[in-house]
Short mmCIF file of N, CA, C and O in Angstrom, two decimals:
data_model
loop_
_atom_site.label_atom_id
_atom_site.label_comp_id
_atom_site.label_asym_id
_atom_site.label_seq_id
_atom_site.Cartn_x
_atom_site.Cartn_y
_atom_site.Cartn_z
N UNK U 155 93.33 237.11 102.86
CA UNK U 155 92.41 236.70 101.82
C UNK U 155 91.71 235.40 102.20
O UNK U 155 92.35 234.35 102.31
N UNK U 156 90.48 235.46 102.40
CA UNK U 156 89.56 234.08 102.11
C UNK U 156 90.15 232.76 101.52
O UNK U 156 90.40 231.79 102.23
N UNK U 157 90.31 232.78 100.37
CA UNK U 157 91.40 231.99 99.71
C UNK U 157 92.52 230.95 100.45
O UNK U 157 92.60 229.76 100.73
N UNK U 158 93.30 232.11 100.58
CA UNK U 158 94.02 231.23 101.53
C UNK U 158 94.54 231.06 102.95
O UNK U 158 95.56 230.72 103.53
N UNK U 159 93.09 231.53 103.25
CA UNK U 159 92.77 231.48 104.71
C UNK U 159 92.16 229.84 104.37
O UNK U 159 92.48 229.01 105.23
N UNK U 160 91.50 229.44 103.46
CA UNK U 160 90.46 227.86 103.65
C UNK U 160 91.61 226.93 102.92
O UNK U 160 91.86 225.74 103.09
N UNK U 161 92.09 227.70 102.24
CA UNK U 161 93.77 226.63 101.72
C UNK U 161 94.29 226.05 102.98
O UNK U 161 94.05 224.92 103.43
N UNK U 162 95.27 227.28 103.65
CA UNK U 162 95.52 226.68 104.87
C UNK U 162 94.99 226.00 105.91
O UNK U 162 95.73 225.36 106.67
N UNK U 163 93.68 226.04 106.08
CA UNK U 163 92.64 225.49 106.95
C UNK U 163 92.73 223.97 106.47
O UNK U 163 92.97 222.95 107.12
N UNK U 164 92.44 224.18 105.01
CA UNK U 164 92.34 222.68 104.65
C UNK U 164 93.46 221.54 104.57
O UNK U 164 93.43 220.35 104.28
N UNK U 165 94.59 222.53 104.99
CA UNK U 165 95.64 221.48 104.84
C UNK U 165 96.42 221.05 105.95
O UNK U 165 97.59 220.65 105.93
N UNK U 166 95.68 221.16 106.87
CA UNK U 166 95.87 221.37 108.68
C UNK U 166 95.65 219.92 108.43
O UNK U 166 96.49 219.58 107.60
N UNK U 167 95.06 219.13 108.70
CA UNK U 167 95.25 217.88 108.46
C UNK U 167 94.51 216.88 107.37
O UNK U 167 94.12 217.47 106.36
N UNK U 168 94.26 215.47 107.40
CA UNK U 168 93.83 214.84 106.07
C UNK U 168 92.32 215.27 105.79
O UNK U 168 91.73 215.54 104.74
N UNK U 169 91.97 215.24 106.96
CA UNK U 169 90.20 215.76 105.84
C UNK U 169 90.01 216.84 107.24
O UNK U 169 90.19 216.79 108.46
N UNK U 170 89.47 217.98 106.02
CA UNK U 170 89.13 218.80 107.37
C UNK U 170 87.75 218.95 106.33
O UNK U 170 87.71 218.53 105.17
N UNK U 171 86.58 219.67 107.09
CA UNK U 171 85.08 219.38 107.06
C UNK U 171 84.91 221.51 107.11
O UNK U 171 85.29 222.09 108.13
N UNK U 172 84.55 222.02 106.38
CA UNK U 172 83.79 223.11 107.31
C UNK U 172 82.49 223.27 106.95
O UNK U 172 82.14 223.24 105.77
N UNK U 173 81.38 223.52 108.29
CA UNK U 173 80.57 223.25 108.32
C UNK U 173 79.82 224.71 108.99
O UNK U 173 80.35 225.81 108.93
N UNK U 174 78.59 224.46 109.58
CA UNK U 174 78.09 225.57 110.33
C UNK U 174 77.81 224.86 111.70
O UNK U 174 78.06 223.65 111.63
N UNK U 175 77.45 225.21 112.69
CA UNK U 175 76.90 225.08 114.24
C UNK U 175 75.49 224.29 114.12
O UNK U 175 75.12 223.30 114.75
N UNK U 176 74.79 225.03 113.09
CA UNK U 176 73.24 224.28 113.06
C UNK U 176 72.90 223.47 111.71
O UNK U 176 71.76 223.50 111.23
N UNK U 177 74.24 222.56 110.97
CA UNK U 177 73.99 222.16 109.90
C UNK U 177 73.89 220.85 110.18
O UNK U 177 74.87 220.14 110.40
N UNK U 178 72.53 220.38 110.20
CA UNK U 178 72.39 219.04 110.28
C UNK U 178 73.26 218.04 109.27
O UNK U 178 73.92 217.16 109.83
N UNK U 179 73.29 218.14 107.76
CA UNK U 179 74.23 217.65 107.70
C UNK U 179 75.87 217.70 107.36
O UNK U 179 76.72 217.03 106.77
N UNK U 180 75.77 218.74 108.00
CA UNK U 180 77.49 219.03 108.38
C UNK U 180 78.10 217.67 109.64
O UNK U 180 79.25 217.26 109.78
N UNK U 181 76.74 217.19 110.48
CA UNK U 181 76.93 216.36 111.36
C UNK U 181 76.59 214.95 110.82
O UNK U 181 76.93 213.92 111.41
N UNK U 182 75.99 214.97 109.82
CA UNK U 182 75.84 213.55 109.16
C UNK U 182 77.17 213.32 108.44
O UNK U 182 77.49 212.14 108.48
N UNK U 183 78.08 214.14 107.74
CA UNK U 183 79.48 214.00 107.44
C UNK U 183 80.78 213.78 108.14
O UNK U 183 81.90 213.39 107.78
N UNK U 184 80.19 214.21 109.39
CA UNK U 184 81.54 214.11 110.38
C UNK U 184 81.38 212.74 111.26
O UNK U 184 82.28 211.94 111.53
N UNK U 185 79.96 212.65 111.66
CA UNK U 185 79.41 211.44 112.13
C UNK U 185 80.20 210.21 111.23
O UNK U 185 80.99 209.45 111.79
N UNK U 186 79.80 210.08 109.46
CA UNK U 186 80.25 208.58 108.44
C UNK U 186 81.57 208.68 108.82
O UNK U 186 82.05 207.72 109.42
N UNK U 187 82.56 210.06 108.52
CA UNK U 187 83.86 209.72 108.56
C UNK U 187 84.42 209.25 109.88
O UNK U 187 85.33 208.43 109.97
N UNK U 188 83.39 210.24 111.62
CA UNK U 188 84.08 209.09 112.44
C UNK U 188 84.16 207.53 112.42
O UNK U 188 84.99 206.71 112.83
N UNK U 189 82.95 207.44 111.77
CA UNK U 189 82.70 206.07 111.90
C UNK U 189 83.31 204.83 111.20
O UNK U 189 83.11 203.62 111.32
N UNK U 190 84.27 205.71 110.31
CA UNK U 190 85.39 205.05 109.22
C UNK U 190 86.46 205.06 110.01
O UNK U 190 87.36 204.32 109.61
N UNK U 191 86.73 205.77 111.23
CA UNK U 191 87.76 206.15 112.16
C UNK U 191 88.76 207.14 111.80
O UNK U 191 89.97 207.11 112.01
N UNK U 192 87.85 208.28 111.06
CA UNK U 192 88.57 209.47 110.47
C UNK U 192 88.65 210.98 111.90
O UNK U 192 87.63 211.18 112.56
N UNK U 193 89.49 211.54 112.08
CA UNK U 193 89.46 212.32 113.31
C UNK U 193 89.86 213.50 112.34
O UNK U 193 91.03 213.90 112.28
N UNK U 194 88.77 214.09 111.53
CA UNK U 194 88.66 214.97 110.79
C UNK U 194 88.73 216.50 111.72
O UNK U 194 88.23 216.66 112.84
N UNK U 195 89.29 217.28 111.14
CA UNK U 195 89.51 219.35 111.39
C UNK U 195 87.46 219.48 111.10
O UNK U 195 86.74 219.03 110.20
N UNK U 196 87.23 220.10 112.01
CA UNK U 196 85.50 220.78 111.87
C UNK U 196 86.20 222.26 111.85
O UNK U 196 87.17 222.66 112.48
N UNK U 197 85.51 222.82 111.07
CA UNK U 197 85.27 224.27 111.14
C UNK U 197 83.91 224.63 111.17
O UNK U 197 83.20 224.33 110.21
N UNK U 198 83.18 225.55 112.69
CA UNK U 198 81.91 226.28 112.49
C UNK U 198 82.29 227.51 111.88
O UNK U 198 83.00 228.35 112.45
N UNK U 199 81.71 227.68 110.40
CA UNK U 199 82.25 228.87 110.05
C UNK U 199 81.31 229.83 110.72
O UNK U 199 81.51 230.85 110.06
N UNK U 200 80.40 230.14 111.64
CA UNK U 200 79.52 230.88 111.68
C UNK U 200 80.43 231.44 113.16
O UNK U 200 80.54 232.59 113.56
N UNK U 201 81.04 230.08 113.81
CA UNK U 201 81.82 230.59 114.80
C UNK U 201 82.94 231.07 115.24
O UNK U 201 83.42 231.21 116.37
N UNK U 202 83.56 231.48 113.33
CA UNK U 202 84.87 232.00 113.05
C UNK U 202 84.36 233.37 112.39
O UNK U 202 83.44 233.57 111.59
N UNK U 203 85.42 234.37 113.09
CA UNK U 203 85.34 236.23 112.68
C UNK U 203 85.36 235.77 111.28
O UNK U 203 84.25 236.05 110.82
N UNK U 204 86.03 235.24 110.43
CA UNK U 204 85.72 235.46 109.10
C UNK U 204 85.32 234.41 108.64
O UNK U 204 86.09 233.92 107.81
N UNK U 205 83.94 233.55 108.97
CA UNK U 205 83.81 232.34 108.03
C UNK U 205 82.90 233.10 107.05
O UNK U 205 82.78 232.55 105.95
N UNK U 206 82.08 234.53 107.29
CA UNK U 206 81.12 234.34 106.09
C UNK U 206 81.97 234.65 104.85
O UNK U 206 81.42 234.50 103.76
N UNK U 207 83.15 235.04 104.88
CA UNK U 207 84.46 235.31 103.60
C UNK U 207 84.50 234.18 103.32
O UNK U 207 84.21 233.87 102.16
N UNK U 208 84.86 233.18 104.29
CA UNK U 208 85.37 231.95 104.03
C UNK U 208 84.30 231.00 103.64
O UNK U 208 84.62 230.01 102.97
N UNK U 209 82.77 231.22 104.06
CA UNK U 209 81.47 230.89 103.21
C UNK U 209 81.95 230.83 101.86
O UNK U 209 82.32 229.90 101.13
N UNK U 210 81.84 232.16 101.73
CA UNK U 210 81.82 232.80 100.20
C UNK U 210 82.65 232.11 99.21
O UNK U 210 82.20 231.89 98.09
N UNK U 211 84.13 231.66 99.61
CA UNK U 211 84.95 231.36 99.22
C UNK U 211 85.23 230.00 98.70
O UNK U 211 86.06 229.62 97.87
N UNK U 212 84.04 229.14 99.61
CA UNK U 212 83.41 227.84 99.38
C UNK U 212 82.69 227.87 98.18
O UNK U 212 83.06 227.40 97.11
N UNK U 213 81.47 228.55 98.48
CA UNK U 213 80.52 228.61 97.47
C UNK U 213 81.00 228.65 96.01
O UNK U 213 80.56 227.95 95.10
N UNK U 214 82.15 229.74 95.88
CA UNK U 214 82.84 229.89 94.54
C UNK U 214 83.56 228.52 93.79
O UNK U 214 83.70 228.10 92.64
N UNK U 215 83.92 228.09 95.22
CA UNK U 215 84.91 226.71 94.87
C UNK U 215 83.68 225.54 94.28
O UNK U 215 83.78 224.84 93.27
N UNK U 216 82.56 225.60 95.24
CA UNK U 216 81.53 224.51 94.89
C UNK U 216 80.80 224.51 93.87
O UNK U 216 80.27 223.60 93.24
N UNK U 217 80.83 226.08 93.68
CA UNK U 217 79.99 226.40 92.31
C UNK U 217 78.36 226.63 92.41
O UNK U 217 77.53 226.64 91.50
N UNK U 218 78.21 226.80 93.67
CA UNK U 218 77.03 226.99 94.40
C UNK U 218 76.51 228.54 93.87
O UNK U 218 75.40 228.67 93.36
N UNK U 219 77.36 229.60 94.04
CA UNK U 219 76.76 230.50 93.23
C UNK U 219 75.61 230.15 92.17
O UNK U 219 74.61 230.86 92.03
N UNK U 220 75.82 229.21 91.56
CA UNK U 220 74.82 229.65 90.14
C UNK U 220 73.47 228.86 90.13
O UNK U 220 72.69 228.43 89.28
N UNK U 221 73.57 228.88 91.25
CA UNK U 221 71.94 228.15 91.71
C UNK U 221 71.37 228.51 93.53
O UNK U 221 71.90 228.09 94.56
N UNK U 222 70.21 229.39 93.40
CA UNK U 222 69.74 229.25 94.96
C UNK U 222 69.83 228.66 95.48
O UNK U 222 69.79 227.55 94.94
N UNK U 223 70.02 228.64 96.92
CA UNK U 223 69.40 226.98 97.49
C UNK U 223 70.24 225.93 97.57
O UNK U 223 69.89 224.91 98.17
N UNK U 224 71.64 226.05 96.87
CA UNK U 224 72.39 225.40 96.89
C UNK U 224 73.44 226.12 98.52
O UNK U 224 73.88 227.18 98.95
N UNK U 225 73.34 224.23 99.00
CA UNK U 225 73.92 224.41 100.59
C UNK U 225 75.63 224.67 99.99
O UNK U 225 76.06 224.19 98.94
N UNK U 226 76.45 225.57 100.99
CA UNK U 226 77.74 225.58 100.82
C UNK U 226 78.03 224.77 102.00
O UNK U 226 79.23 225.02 102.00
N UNK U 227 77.93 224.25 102.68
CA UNK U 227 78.45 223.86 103.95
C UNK U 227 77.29 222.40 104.30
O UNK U 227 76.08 222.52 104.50
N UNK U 228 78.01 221.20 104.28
CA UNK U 228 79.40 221.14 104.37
C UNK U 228 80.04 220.85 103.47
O UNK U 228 79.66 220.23 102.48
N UNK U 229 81.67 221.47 103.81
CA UNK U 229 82.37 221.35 102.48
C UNK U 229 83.58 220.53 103.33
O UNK U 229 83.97 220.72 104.48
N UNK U 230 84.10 219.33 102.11
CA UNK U 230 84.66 218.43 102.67
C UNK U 230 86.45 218.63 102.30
O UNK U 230 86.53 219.04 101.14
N UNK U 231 87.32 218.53 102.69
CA UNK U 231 88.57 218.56 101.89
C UNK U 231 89.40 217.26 101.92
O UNK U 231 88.74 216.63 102.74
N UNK U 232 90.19 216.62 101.64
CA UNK U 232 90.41 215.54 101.44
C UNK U 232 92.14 215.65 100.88
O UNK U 232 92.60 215.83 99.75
N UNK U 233 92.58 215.52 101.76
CA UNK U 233 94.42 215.57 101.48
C UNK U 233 94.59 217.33 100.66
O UNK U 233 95.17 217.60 99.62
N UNK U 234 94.13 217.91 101.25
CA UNK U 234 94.43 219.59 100.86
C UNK U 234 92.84 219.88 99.89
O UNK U 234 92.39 221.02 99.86
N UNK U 235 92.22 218.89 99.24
CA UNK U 235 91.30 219.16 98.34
C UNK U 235 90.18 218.97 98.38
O UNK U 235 89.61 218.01 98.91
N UNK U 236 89.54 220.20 97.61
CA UNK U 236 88.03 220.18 97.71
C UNK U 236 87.26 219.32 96.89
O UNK U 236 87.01 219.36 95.69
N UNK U 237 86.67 217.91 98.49
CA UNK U 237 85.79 216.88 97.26
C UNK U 237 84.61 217.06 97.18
O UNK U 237 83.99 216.24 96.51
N UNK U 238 83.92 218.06 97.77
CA UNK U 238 82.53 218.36 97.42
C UNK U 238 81.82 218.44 98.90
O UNK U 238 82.44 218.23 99.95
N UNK U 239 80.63 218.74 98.84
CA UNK U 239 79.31 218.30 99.99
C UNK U 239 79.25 216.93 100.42
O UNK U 239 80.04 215.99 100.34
N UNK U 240 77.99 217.08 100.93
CA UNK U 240 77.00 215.90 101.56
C UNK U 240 77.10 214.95 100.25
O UNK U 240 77.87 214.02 100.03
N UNK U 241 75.89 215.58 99.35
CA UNK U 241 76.00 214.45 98.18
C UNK U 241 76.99 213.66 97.12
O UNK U 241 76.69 212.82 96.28
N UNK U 242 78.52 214.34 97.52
CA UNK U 242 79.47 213.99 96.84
C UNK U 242 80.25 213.04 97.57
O UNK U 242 81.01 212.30 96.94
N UNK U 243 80.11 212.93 99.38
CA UNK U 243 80.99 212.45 100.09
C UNK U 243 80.37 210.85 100.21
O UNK U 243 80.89 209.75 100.37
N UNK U 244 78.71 211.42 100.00
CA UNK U 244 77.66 210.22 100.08
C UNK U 244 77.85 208.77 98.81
O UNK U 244 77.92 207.55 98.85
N UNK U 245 77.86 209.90 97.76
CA UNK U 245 78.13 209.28 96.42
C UNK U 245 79.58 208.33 96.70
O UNK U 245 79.61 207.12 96.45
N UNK U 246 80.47 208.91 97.14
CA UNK U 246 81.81 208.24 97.11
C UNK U 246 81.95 206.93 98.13
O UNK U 246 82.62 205.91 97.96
N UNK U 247 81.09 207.28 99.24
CA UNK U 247 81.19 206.27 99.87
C UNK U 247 80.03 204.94 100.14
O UNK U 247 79.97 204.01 100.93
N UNK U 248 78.97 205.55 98.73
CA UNK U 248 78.14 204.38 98.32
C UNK U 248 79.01 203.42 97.14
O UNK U 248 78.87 202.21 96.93
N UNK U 249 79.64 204.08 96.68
CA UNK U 249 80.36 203.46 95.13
C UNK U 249 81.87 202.61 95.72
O UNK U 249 82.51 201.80 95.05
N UNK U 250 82.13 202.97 96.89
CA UNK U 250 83.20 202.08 97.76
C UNK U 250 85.11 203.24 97.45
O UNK U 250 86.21 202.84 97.83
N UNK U 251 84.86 204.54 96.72
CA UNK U 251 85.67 205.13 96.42
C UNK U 251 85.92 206.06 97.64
O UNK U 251 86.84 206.88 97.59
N UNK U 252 85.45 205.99 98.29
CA UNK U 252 85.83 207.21 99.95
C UNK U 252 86.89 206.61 100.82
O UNK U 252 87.88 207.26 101.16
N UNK U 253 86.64 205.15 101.24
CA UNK U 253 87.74 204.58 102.08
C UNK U 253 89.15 204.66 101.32
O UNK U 253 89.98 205.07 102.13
N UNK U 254 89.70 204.44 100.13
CA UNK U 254 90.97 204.22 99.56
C UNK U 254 91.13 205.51 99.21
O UNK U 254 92.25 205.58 98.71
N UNK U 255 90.41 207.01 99.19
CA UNK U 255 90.59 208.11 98.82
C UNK U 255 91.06 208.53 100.22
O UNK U 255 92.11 209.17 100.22
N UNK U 256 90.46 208.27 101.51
CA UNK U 256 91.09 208.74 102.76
C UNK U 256 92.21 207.81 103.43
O UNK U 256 92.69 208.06 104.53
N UNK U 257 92.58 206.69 102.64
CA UNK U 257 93.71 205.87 102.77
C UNK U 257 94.52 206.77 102.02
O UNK U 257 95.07 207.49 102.84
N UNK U 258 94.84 207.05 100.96
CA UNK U 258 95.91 207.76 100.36
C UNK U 258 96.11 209.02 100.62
O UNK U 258 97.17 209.45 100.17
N UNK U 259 95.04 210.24 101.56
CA UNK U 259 95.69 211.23 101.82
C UNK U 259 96.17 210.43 103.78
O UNK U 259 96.67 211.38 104.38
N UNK U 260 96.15 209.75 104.29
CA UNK U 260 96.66 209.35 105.27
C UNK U 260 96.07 209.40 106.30
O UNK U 260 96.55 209.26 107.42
N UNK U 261 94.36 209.72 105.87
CA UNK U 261 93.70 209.58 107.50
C UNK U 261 93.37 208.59 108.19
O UNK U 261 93.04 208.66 109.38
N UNK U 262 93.46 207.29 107.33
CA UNK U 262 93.67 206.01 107.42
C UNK U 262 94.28 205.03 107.50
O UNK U 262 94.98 205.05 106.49
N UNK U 263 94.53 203.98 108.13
CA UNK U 263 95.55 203.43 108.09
C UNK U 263 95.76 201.96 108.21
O UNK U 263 96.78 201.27 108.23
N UNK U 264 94.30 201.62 108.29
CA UNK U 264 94.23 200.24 107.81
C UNK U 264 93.77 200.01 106.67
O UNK U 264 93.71 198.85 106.25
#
């Protein structure tokens, strides 16, 4: 199952990211968190036999269904959990709430 095929994915280590191959900002997310000194899990789902399940499975979680146009990828996880996209990871780490959120699932350590 999809499900918990991205469960387990996501709990492979503190932030895992899945993204696509040509998602520009799937690479603007992995880029801030290296740069926080996060050594985040990437998933190309386009380059996994089942990411478009595991697409899908996003989308449901993000809630992207109920609007076109809405990007599923990238989707961020954060100590097993789903904290959103681009604009949610952006939001958190303009408001100063991203560094002490990836301190407490342990990808951090100063």
């Amino acid at each position: 199952m999809a499900m918990d095929h991205v469960a387990r994915l996501a709990s492979e280590r503190a932030v895992v990211v899945f993204t696509a191959s040509n998602c520009s900002m799937g690479d603007v997310v992995t880029s801030l968190l290296s740069s926080l000194g996060v050594n985040a899990a990437v998933h190309d789902l386009d380059r996994d036999p089942r990411g478009l399940e595991m697409q899908r499975e996003l989308a449901r979680r993000l809630g992207a269904g109920a609007g076109p146009g809405t990007p599923t990828v990238p989707a961020v996880f954060v100590g097993g959990d789903l904290v959103g996209g681009t604009n949610r990871v952006m939001a958190l780490h303009l408001s100063g709430e991203l560094v002490p959120m990836l301190r407490n699932a342990g990808a951090l350590w100063l």
